CSV table of C-alpha atoms in Angstrom, one decimal:
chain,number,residue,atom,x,y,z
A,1,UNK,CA,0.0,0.0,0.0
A,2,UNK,CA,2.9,2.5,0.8
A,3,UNK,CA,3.2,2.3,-3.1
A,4,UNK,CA,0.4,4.8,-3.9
A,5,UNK,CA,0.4,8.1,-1.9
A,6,UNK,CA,-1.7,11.3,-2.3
A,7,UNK,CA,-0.7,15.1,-1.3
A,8,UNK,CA,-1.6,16.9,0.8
A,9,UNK,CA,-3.9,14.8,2.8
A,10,UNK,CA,-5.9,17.6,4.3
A,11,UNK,CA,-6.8,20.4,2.1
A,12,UNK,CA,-9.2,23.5,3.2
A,13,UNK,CA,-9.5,26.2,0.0
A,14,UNK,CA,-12.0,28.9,-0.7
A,15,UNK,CA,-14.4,28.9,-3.5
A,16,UNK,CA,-12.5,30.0,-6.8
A,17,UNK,CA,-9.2,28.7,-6.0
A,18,UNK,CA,-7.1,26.7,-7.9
A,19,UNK,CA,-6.6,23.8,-6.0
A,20,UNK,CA,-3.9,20.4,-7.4
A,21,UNK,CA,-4.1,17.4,-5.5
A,22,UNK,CA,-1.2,15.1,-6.5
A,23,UNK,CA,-1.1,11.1,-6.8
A,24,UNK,CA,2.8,9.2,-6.9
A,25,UNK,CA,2.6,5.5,-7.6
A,26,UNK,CA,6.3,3.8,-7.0
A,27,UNK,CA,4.9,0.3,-9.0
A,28,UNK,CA,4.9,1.8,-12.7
A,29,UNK,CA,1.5,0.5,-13.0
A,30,UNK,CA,0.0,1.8,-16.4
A,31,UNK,CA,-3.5,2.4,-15.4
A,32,UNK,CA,-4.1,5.8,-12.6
A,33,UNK,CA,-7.5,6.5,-11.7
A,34,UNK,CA,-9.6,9.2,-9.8
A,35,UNK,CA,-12.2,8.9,-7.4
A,36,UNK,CA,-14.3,11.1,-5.0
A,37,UNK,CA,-16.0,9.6,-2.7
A,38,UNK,CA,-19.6,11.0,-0.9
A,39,UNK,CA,-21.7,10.1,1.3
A,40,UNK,CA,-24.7,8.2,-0.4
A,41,UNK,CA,-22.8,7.8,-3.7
A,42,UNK,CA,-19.9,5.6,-3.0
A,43,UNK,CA,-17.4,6.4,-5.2
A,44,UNK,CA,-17.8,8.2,-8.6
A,45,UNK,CA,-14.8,8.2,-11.1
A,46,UNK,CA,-13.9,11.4,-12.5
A,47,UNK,CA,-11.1,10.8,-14.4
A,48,UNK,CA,-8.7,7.9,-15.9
A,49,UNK,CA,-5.6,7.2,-17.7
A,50,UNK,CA,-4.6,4.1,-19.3
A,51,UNK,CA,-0.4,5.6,-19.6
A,52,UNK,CA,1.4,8.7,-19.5
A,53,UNK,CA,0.1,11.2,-22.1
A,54,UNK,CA,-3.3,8.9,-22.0
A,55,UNK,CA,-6.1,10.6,-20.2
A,56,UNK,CA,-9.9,10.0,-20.5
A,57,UNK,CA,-13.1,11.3,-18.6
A,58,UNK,CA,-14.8,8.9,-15.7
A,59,UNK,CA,-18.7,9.7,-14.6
A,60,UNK,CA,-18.3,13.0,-13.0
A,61,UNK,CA,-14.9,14.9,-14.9
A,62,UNK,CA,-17.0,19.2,-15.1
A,63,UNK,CA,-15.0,20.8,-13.3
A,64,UNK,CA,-11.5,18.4,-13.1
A,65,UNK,CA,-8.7,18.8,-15.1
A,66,UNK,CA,-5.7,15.9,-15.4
A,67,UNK,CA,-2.3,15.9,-16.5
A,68,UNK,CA,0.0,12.8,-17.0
A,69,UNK,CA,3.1,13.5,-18.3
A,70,UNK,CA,5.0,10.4,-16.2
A,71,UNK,CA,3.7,7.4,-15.3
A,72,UNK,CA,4.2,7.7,-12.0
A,73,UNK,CA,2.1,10.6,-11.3
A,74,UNK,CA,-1.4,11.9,-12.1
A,75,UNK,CA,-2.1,15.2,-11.0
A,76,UNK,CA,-5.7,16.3,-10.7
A,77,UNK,CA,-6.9,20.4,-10.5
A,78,UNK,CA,-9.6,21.8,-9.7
A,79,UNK,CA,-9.5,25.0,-12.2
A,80,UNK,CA,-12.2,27.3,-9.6
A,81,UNK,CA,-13.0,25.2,-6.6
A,82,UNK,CA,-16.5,25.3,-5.5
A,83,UNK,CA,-18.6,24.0,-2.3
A,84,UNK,CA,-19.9,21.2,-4.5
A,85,UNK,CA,-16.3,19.8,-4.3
A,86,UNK,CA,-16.3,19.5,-1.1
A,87,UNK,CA,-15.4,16.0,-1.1
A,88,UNK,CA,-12.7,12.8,-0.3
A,89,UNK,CA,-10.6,12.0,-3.3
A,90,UNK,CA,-8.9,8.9,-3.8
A,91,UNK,CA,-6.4,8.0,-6.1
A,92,UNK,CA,-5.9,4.4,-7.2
A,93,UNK,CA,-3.9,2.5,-9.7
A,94,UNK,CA,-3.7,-0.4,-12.2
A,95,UNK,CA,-1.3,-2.7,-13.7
A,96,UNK,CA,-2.1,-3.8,-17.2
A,97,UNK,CA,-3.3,-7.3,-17.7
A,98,UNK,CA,-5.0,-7.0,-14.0
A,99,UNK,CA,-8.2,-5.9,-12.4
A,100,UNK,CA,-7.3,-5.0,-9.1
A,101,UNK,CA,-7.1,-1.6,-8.7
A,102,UNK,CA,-4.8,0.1,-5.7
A,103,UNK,CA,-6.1,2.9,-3.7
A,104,UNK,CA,-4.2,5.9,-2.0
A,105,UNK,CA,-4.9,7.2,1.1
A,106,UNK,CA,-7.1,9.4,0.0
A,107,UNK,CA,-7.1,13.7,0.2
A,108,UNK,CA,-10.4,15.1,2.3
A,109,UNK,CA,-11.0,18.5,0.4
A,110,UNK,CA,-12.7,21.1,2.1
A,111,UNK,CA,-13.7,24.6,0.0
A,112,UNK,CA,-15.5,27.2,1.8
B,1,UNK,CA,-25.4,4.5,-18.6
B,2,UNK,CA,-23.7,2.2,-16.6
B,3,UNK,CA,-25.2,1.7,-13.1
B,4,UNK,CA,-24.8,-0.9,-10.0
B,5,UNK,CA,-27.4,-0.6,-7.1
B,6,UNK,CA,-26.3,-1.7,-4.0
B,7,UNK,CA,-28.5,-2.9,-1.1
B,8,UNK,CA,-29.0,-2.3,1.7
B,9,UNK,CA,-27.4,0.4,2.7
B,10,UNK,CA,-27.3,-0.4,6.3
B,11,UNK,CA,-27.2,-3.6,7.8
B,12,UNK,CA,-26.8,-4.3,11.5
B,13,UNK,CA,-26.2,-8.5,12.5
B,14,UNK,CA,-25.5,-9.9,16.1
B,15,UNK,CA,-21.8,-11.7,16.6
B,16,UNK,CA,-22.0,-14.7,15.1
B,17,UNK,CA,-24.6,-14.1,12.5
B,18,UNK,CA,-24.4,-13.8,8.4
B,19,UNK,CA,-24.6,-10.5,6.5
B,20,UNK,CA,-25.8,-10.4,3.3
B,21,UNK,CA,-25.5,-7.8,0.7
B,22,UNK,CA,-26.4,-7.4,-2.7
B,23,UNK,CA,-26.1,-5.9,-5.9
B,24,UNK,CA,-27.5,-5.7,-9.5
B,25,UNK,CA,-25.5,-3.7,-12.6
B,26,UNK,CA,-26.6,-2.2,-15.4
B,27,UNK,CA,-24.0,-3.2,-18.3
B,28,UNK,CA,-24.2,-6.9,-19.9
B,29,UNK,CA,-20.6,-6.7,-21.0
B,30,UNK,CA,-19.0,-6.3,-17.3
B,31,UNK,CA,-17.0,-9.1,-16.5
B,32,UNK,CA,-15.3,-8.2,-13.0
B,33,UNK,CA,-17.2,-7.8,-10.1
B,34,UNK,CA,-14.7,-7.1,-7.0
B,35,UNK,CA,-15.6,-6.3,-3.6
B,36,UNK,CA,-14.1,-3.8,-1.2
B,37,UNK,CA,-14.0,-2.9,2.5
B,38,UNK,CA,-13.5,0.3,3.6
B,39,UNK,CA,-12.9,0.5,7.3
B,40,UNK,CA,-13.2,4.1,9.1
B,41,UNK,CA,-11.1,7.2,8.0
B,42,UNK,CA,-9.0,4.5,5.4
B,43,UNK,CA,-9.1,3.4,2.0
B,44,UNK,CA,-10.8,1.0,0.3
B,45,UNK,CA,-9.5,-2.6,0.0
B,46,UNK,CA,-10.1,-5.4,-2.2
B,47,UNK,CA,-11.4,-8.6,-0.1
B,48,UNK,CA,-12.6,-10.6,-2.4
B,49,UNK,CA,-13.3,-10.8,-6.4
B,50,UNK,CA,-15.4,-12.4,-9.2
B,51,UNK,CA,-15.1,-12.9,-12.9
B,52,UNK,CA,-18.3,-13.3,-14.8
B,53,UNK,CA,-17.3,-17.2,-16.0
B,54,UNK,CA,-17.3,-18.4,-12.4
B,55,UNK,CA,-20.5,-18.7,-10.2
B,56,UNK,CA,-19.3,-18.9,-7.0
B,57,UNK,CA,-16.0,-18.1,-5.0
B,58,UNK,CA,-15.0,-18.3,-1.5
B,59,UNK,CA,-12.2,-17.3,1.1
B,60,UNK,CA,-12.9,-18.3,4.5
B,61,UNK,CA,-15.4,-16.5,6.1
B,62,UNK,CA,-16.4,-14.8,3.0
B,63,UNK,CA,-18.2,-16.0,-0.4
B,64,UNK,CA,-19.4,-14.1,-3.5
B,65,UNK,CA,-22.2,-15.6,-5.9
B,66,UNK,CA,-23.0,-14.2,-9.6
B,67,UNK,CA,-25.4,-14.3,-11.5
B,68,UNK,CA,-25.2,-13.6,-15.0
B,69,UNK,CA,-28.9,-13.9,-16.3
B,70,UNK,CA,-30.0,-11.7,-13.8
B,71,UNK,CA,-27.1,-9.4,-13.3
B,72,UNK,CA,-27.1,-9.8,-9.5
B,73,UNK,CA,-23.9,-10.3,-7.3
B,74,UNK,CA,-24.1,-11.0,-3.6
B,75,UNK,CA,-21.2,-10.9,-0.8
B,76,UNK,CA,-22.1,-13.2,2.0
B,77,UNK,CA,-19.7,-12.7,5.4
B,78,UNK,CA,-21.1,-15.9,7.7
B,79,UNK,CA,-19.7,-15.8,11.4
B,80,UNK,CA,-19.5,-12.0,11.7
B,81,UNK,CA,-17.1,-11.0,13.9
B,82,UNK,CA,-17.0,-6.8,15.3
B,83,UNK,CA,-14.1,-6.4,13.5
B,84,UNK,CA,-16.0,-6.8,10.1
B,85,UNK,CA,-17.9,-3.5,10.5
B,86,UNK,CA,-16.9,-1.4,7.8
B,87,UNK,CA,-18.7,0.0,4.8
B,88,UNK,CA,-18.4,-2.4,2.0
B,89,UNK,CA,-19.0,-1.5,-2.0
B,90,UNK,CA,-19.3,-3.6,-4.6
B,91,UNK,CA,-18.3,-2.9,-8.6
B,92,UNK,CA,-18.5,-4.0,-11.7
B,93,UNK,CA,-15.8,-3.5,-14.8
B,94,UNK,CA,-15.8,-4.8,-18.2
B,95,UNK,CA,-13.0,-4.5,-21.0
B,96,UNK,CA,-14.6,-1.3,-22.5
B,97,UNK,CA,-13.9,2.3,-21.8
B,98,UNK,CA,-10.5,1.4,-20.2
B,99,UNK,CA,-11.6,-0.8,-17.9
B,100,UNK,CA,-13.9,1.5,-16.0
B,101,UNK,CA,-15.1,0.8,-12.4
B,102,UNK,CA,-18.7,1.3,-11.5
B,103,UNK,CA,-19.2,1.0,-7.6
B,104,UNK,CA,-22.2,0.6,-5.6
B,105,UNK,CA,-22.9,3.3,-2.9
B,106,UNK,CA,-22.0,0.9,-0.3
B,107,UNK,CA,-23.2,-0.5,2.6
B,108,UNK,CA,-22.3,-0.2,6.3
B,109,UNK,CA,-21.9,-3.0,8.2
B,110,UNK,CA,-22.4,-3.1,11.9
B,111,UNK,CA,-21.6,-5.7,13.9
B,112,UNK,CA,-22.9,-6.1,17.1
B,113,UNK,CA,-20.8,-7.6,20.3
């Protein structure tokens, strides 16, 4: 599990802000994902990448922007946060040729 | 679009009992159906999986059944012990639009001493 880590762990931001929460994956697994997670909804995917330069939008991506210029990492920002982001994002990961996917610890996002 | 239902969203079981919880998806071409527990303030965690050409699986205390036809799933825990209470989601993937995950909205699990 200490493969797969998320910054910062604890974010507070206001409404408007540019906010980047960053994933790091040490196993150079091919597949990153993003999740956020709310109560009543499990957890939605917003965005996905199936390699480095690869990106594709998940159930709920208005609003999210992702990068992935390495493997290892897979940035997503929040262009102008707002209250409906308010949320617990997860970051999780995938080699190719399996189905398990990996999570991070997860980021809890707060915007005011 | 795709969907999975998960049910029931709560479910509260003495020490010692079963605990049941079920799910239906949407998408006839999803062909994984994992399972994962997600204890307090952590992430989730894969306990236990299913691929759609096997009916049944099982890993000690815990079992998952598929069916197919209907395109229900279930996760049976039997002898539940306190530290099973978690929330628990289940998901379905399939081999098209990169291996997408759908998950249920989970289900909390209490187990009672």
């Amino acid at each position: 599990d200490a493969g797969i880590t998320q910054s910062p762990r604890y974010k507070i931001t206001e409404t408007g802000r540019q906010v980047t929460l960053m994933c790091h994956q040490t196993w150079s697994h091919s597949y990153m994902f993003w999740y956020r997670q709310d109560l009543g909804h499990g957890l939605r995917l917003i965005y996905y990448s199936a390699a480095a330069d690869i990106t594709d939008k998940g159930e709920v991506p208005d609003g999210y922007v992702v990068s992935r210029s390495k493997t290892e990492n897979f940035p997503l920002t929040l262009e102008s946060a707002t209250r409906s982001q308010t949320s617990v994002y997860f970051c999780a990961s995938r080699i190719g040729g399996s189905d398990e996917q990996f999570f991070g610890p997860g980021t809890r996002l707060t915007v005011l | 679009g795709e969907n999975v239902e998960q049910h029931p969203s709560t479910l509260s079981v003495q020490e010692g009992d079963s605990a049941v919880i079920k799910c239906t998806y949407s998408d006839s071409a999803s062909n994984y159906f994992p399972w994962y527990k997600q204890e307090l303030g952590k992430r989730p965690q894969l306990i236990i999986d299913i691929r759609s050409n096997v009916g049944e699986k099982k890993d000690q205390r815990i079992a998952v059944t598929l069916n197919k036809t209907a395109k229900h799933f279930s996760l049976h825990i039997t002898e539940t012990q306190p530290e099973d209470s978690a929330v628990y989601f289940c998901a379905a993937s399939g081999n098209t639009g990169g291996f997408k995950t759908i998950f249920g909205a989970g289900t909390r699990l209490f187990v009672k001493a």
